[in-house]
mmCIF file of C-alpha atoms in Angstrom:
data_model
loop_
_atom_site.group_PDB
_atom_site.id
_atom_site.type_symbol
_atom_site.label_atom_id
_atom_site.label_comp_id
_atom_site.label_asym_id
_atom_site.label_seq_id
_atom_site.Cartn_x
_atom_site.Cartn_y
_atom_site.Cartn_z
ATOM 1 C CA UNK A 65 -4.170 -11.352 -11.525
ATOM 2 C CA UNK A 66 -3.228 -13.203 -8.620
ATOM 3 C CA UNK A 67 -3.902 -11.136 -4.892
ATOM 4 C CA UNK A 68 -2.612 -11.890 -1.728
ATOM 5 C CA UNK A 69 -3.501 -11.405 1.234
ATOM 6 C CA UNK A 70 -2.329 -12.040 4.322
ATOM 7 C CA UNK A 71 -5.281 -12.044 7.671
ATOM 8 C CA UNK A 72 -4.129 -12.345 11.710
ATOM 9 C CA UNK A 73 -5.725 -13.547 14.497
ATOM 10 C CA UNK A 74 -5.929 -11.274 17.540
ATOM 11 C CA UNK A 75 -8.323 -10.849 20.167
ATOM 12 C CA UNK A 76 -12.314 -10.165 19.333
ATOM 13 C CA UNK A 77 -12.706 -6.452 19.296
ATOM 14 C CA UNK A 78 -15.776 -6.812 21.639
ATOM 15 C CA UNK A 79 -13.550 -8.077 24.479
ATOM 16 C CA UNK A 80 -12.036 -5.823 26.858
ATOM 17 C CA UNK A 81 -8.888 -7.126 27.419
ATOM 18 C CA UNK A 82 -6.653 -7.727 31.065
ATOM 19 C CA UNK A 83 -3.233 -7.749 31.944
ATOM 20 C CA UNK A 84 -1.421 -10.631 33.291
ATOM 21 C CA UNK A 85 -0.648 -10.187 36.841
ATOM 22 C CA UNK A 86 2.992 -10.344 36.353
ATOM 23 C CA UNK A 87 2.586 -7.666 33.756
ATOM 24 C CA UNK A 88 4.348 -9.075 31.104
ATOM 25 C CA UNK A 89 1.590 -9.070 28.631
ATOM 26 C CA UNK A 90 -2.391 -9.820 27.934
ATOM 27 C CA UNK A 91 -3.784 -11.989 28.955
ATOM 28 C CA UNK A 92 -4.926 -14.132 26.486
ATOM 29 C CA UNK A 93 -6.293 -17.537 27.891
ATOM 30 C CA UNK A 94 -9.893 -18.481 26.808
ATOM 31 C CA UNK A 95 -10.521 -15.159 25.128
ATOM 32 C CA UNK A 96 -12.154 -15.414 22.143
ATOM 33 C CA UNK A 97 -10.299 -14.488 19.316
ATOM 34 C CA UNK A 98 -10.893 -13.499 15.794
ATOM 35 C CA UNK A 99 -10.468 -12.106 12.146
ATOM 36 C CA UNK A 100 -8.379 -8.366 12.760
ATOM 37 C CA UNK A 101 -11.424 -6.232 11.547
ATOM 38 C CA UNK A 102 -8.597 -4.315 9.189
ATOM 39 C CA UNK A 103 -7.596 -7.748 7.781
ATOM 40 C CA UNK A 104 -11.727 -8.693 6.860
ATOM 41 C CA UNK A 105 -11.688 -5.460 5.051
ATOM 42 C CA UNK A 106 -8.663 -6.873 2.677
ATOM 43 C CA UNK A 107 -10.398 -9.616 2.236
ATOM 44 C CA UNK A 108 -13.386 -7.782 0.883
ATOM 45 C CA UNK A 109 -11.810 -5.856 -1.252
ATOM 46 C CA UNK A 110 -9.862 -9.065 -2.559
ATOM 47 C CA UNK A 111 -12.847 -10.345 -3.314
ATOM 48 C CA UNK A 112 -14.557 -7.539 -4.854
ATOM 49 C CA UNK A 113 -11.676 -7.462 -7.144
ATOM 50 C CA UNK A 114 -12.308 -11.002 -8.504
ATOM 51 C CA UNK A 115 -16.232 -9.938 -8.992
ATOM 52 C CA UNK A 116 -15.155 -7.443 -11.067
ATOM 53 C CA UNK A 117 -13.318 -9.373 -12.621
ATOM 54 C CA UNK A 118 -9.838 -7.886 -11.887
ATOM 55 C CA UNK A 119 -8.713 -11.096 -9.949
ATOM 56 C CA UNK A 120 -8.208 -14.615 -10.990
ATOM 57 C CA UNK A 121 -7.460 -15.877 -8.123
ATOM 58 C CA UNK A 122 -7.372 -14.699 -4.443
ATOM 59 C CA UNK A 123 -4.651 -16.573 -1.545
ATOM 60 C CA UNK A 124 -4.841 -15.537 2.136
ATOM 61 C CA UNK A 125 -1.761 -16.565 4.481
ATOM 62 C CA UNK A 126 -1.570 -15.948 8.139
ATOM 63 C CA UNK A 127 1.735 -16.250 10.398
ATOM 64 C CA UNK A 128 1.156 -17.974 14.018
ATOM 65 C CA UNK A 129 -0.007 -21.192 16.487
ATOM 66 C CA UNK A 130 -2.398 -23.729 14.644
ATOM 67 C CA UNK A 131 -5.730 -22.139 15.715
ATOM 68 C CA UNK A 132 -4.687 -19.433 12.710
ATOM 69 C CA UNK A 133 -6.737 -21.772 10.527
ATOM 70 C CA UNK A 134 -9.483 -20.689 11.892
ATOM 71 C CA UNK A 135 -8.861 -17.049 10.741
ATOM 72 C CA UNK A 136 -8.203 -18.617 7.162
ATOM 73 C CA UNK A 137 -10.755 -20.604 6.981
ATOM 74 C CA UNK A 138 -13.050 -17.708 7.448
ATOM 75 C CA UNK A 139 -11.354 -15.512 4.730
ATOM 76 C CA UNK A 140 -11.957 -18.467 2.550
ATOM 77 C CA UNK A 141 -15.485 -18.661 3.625
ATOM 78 C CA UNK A 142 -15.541 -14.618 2.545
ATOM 79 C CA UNK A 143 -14.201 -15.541 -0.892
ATOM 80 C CA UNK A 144 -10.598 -16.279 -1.017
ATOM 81 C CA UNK A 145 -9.587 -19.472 -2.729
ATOM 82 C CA UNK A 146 -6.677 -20.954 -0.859
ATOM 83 C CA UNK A 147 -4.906 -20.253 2.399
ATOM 84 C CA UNK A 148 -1.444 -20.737 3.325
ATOM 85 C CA UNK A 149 -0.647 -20.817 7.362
ATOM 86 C CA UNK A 150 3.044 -20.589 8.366
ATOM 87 C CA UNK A 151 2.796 -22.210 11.873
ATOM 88 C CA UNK A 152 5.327 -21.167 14.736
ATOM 89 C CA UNK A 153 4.559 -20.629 18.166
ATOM 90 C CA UNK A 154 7.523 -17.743 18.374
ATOM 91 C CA UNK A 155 6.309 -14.128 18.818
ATOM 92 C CA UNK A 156 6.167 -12.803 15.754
ATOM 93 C CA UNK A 157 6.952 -9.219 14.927
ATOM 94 C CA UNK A 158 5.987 -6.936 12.550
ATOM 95 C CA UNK A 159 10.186 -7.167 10.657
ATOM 96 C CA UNK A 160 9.600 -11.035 10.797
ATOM 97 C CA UNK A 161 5.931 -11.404 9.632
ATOM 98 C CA UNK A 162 7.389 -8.551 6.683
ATOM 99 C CA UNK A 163 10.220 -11.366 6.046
ATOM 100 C CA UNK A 164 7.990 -14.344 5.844
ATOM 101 C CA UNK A 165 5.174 -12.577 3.994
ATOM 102 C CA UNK A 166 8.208 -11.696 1.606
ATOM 103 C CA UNK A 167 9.064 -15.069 1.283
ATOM 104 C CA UNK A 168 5.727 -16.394 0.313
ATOM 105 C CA UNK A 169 5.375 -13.567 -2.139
ATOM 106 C CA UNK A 170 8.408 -14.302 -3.950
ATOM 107 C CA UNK A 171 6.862 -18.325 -4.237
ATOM 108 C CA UNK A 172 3.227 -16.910 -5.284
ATOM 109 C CA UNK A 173 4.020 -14.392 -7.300
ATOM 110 C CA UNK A 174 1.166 -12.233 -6.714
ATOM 111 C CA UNK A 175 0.543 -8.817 -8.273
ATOM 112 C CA UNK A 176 -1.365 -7.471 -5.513
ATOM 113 C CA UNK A 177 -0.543 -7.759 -2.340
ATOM 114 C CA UNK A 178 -3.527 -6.105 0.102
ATOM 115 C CA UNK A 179 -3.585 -5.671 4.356
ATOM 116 C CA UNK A 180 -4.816 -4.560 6.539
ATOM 117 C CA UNK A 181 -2.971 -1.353 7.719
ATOM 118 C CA UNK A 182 -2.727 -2.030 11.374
ATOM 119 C CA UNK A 183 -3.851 -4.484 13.762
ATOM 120 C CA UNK A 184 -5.962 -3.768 16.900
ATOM 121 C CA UNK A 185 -3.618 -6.181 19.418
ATOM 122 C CA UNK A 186 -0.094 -4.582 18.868
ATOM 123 C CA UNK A 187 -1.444 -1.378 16.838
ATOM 124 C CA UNK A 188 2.349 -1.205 15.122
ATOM 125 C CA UNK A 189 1.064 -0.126 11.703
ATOM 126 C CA UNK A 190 4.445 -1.293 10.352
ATOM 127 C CA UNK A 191 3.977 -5.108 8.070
ATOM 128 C CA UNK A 192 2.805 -3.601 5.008
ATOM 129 C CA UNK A 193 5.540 -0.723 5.143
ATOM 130 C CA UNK A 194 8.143 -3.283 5.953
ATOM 131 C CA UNK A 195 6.975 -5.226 2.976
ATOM 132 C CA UNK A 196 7.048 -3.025 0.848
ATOM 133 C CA UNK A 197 11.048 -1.996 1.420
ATOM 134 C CA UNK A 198 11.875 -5.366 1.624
ATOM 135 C CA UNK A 199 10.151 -6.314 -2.249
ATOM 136 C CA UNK A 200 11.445 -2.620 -3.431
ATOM 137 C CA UNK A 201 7.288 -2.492 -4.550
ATOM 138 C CA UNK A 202 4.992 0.666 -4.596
ATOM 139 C CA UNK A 203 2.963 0.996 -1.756
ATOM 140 C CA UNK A 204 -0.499 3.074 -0.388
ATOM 141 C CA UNK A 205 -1.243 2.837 2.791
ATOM 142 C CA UNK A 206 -4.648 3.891 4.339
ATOM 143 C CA UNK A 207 -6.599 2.902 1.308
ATOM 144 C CA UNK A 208 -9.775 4.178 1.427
ATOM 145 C CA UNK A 209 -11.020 3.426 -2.184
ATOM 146 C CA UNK A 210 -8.546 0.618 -4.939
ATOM 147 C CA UNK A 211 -9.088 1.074 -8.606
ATOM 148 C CA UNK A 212 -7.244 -1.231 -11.018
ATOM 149 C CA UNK A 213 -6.424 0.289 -14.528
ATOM 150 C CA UNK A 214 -4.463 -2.384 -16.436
ATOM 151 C CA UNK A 215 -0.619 -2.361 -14.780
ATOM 152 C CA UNK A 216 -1.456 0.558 -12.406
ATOM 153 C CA UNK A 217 -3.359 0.551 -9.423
ATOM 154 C CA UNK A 218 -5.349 4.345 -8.503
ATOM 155 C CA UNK A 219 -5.716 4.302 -4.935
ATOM 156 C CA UNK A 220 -7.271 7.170 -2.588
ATOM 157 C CA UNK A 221 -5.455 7.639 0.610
ATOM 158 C CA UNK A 222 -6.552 9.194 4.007
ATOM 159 C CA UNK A 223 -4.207 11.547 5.117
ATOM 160 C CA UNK A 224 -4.303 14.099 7.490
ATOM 161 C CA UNK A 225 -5.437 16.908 5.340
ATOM 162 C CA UNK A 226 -7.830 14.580 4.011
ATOM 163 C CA UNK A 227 -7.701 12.526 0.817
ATOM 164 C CA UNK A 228 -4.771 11.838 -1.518
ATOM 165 C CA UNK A 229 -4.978 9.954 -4.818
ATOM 166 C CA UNK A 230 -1.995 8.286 -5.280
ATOM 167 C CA UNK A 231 -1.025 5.912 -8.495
ATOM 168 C CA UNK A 232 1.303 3.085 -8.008
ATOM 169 C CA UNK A 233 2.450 -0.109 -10.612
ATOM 170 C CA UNK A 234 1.572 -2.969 -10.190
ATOM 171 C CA UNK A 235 3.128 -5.189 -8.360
ATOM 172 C CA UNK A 236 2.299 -3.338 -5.221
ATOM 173 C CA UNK A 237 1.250 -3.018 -1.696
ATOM 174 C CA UNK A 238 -1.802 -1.750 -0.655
ATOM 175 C CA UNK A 239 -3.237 -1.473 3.171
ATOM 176 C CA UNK A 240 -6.835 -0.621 3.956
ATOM 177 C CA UNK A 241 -8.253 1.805 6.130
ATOM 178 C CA UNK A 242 -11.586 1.331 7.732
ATOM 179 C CA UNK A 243 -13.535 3.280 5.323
ATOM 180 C CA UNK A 244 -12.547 1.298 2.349
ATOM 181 C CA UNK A 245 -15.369 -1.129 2.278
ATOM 182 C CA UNK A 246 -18.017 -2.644 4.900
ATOM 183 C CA UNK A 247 -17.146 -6.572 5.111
ATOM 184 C CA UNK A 248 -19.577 -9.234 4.060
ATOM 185 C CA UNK A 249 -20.949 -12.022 6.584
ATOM 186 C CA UNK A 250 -19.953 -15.325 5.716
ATOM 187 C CA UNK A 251 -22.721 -17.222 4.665
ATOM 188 C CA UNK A 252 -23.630 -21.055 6.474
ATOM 189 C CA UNK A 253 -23.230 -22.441 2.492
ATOM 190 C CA UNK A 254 -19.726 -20.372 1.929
ATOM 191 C CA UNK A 255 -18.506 -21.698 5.550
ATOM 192 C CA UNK A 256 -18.413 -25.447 4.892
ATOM 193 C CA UNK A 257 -17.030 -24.942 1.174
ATOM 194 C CA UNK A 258 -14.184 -23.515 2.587
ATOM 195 C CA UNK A 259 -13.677 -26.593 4.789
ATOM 196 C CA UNK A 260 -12.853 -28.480 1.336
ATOM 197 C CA UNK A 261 -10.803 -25.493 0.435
ATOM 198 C CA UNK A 262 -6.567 -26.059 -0.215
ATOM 199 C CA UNK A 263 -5.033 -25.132 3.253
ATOM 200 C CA UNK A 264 -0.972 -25.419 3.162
ATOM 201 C CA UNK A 265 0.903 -25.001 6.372
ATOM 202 C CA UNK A 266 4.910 -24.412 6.163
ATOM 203 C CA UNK A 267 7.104 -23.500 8.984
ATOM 204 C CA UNK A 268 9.106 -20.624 9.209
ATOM 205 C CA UNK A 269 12.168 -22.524 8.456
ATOM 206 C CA UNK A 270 10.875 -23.761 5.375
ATOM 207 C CA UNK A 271 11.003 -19.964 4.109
ATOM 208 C CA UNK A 272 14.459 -19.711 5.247
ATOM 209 C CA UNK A 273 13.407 -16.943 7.721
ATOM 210 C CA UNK A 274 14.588 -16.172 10.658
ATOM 211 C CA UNK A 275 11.680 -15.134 13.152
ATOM 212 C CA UNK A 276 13.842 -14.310 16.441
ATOM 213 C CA UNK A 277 11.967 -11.481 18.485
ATOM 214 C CA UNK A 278 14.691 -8.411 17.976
ATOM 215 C CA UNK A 279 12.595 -6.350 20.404
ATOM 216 C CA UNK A 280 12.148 -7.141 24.151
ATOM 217 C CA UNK A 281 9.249 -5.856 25.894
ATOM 218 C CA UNK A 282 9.866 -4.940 29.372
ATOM 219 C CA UNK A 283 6.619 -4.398 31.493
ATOM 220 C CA UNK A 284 2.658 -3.977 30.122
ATOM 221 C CA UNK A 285 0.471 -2.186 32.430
ATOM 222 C CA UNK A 286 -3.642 -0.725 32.156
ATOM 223 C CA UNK A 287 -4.097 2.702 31.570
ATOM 224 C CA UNK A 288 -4.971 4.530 34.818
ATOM 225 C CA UNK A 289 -8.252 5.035 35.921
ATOM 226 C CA UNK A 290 -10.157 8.330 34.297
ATOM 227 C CA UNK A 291 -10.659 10.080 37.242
ATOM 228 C CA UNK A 292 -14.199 11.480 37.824
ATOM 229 C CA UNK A 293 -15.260 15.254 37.269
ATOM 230 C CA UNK A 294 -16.072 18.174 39.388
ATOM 231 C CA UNK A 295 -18.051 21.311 39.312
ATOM 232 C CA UNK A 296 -16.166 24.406 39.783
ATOM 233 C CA UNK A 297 -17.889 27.696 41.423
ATOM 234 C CA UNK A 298 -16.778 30.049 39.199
ATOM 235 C CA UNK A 299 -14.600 30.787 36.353
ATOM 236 C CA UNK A 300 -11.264 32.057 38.257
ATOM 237 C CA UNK A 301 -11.554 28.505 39.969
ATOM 238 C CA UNK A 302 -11.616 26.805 36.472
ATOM 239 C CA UNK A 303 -8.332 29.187 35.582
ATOM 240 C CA UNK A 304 -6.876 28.081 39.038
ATOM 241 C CA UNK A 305 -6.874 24.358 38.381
ATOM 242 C CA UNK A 306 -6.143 24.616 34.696
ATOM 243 C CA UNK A 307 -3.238 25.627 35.841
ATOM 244 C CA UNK A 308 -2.083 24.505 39.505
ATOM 245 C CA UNK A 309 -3.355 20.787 39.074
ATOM 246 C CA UNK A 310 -4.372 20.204 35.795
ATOM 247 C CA UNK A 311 -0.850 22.223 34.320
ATOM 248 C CA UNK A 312 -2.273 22.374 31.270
ATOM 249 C CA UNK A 313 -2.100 26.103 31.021
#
């Protein structure tokens, strides 16, 4: 069973990140970037599949600027066999990375297709959805456990009210929550073998796919300041600015 899976490359979730001073975005210059942490978790699982045994073979694809080599060569140094980068320098949204990833699916063929369920830059929570509709596949979304039974795939879900078990046929789409799996390190050893590891890069026109930004955004801006607290004499006080300043009662 071939699994895909495609990985992005946002900024490292250690950095605290700035707005540019004309607020049209973040700022993004010399920032370190990295693997999104929901996107290491598909790999894991990916590759826990093919220990098992499940897997035959495991592709990772990433949509952006060159540097998103970087990001597969580090799921390849996890465990996946072959990456496929679809370079464009465009903004890519989560309808156009859904189209391309579409488009590469329909080419590989894959049974499996596993993501992360959000990433941590534009926090849309909307590619593997998308997907999903466009391919007419199953789908489970906030994975927190992926059992393969033959054709069918058992996957627990975190919901709201807790956990839901959910059984869908393969192919489908699966995106991973956080408790799903704890990522492996990439070993020194695994890290150059995936330098000699297939890389293919295609352009977005090559997929016959259209990556035109449909949404515009219009200012970014920090969230305010957390103001500091104070102590209050008494409880009528509290009442008093619950309600006067505060307005929350």
């Amino acid at each position: 069973m071939k699994v895909l899976v495609p990985v992005k490359r946002v900024v490292d979730y250690n950095v605290k990140v700035r707005v540019k001073s004309d607020n049209t975005g973040v700022d993004i210059a010399n920032v370190k970037m990295s693997m999104n942490p929901f996107c290491e978790i598909a790999v894991e699982e990916a590759v826990r599949l093919k220990e098992k045994g499940i897997a035959t073979e495991i592709v990772a694809v990433s949509a952006g600027v060159a540097q998103c080599q970087e990001t597969l060569r580090n799921a390849m140094a996890i465990g996946a066999d072959r990456g496929i980068l679809i370079e464009t320098d465009a903004e890519l949204q989560p309808l156009a990375v859904a189209k391309l990833l579409k488009a590469v699916v329909e080419r590989e063929q894959p049974r499996l297709v596993i993501l992360g369920k959000q990433a941590i830059d534009d926090d849309a929570n909307q590619t593997g959805q998308m997907l999903a509709a466009l391919l007419g596949w199953g789908q489970a979304t906030f994975a927190s456990k992926v059992e393969i039974d033959g054709g069918v795939a058992r996957v627990t879900c975190e919901v709201d009210g807790g956990l839901e078990t959910v059984l869908v046929n393969l192919p489908a789409i699966v995106t991973t929550d956080l408790r799903l799996n704890e990522p492996r390190y990439a070993t020194l050893p695994n890290i150059m073998k995936a330098k000699k590891k297939p890389l293919e890069t295609v352009k977005p026109v090559d997929l016959g796919v259209d990556v035109t930004p449909r949404l515009t955004v219009l200012r970014v801006e920090e969230p305010p300041k957390r103001q500091g607290g104070i102590k209050v004499p008494d409880v009528a006080t509290l009442i008093e600015k619950l309600r006067n300043e505060a307005k929350v009662i």
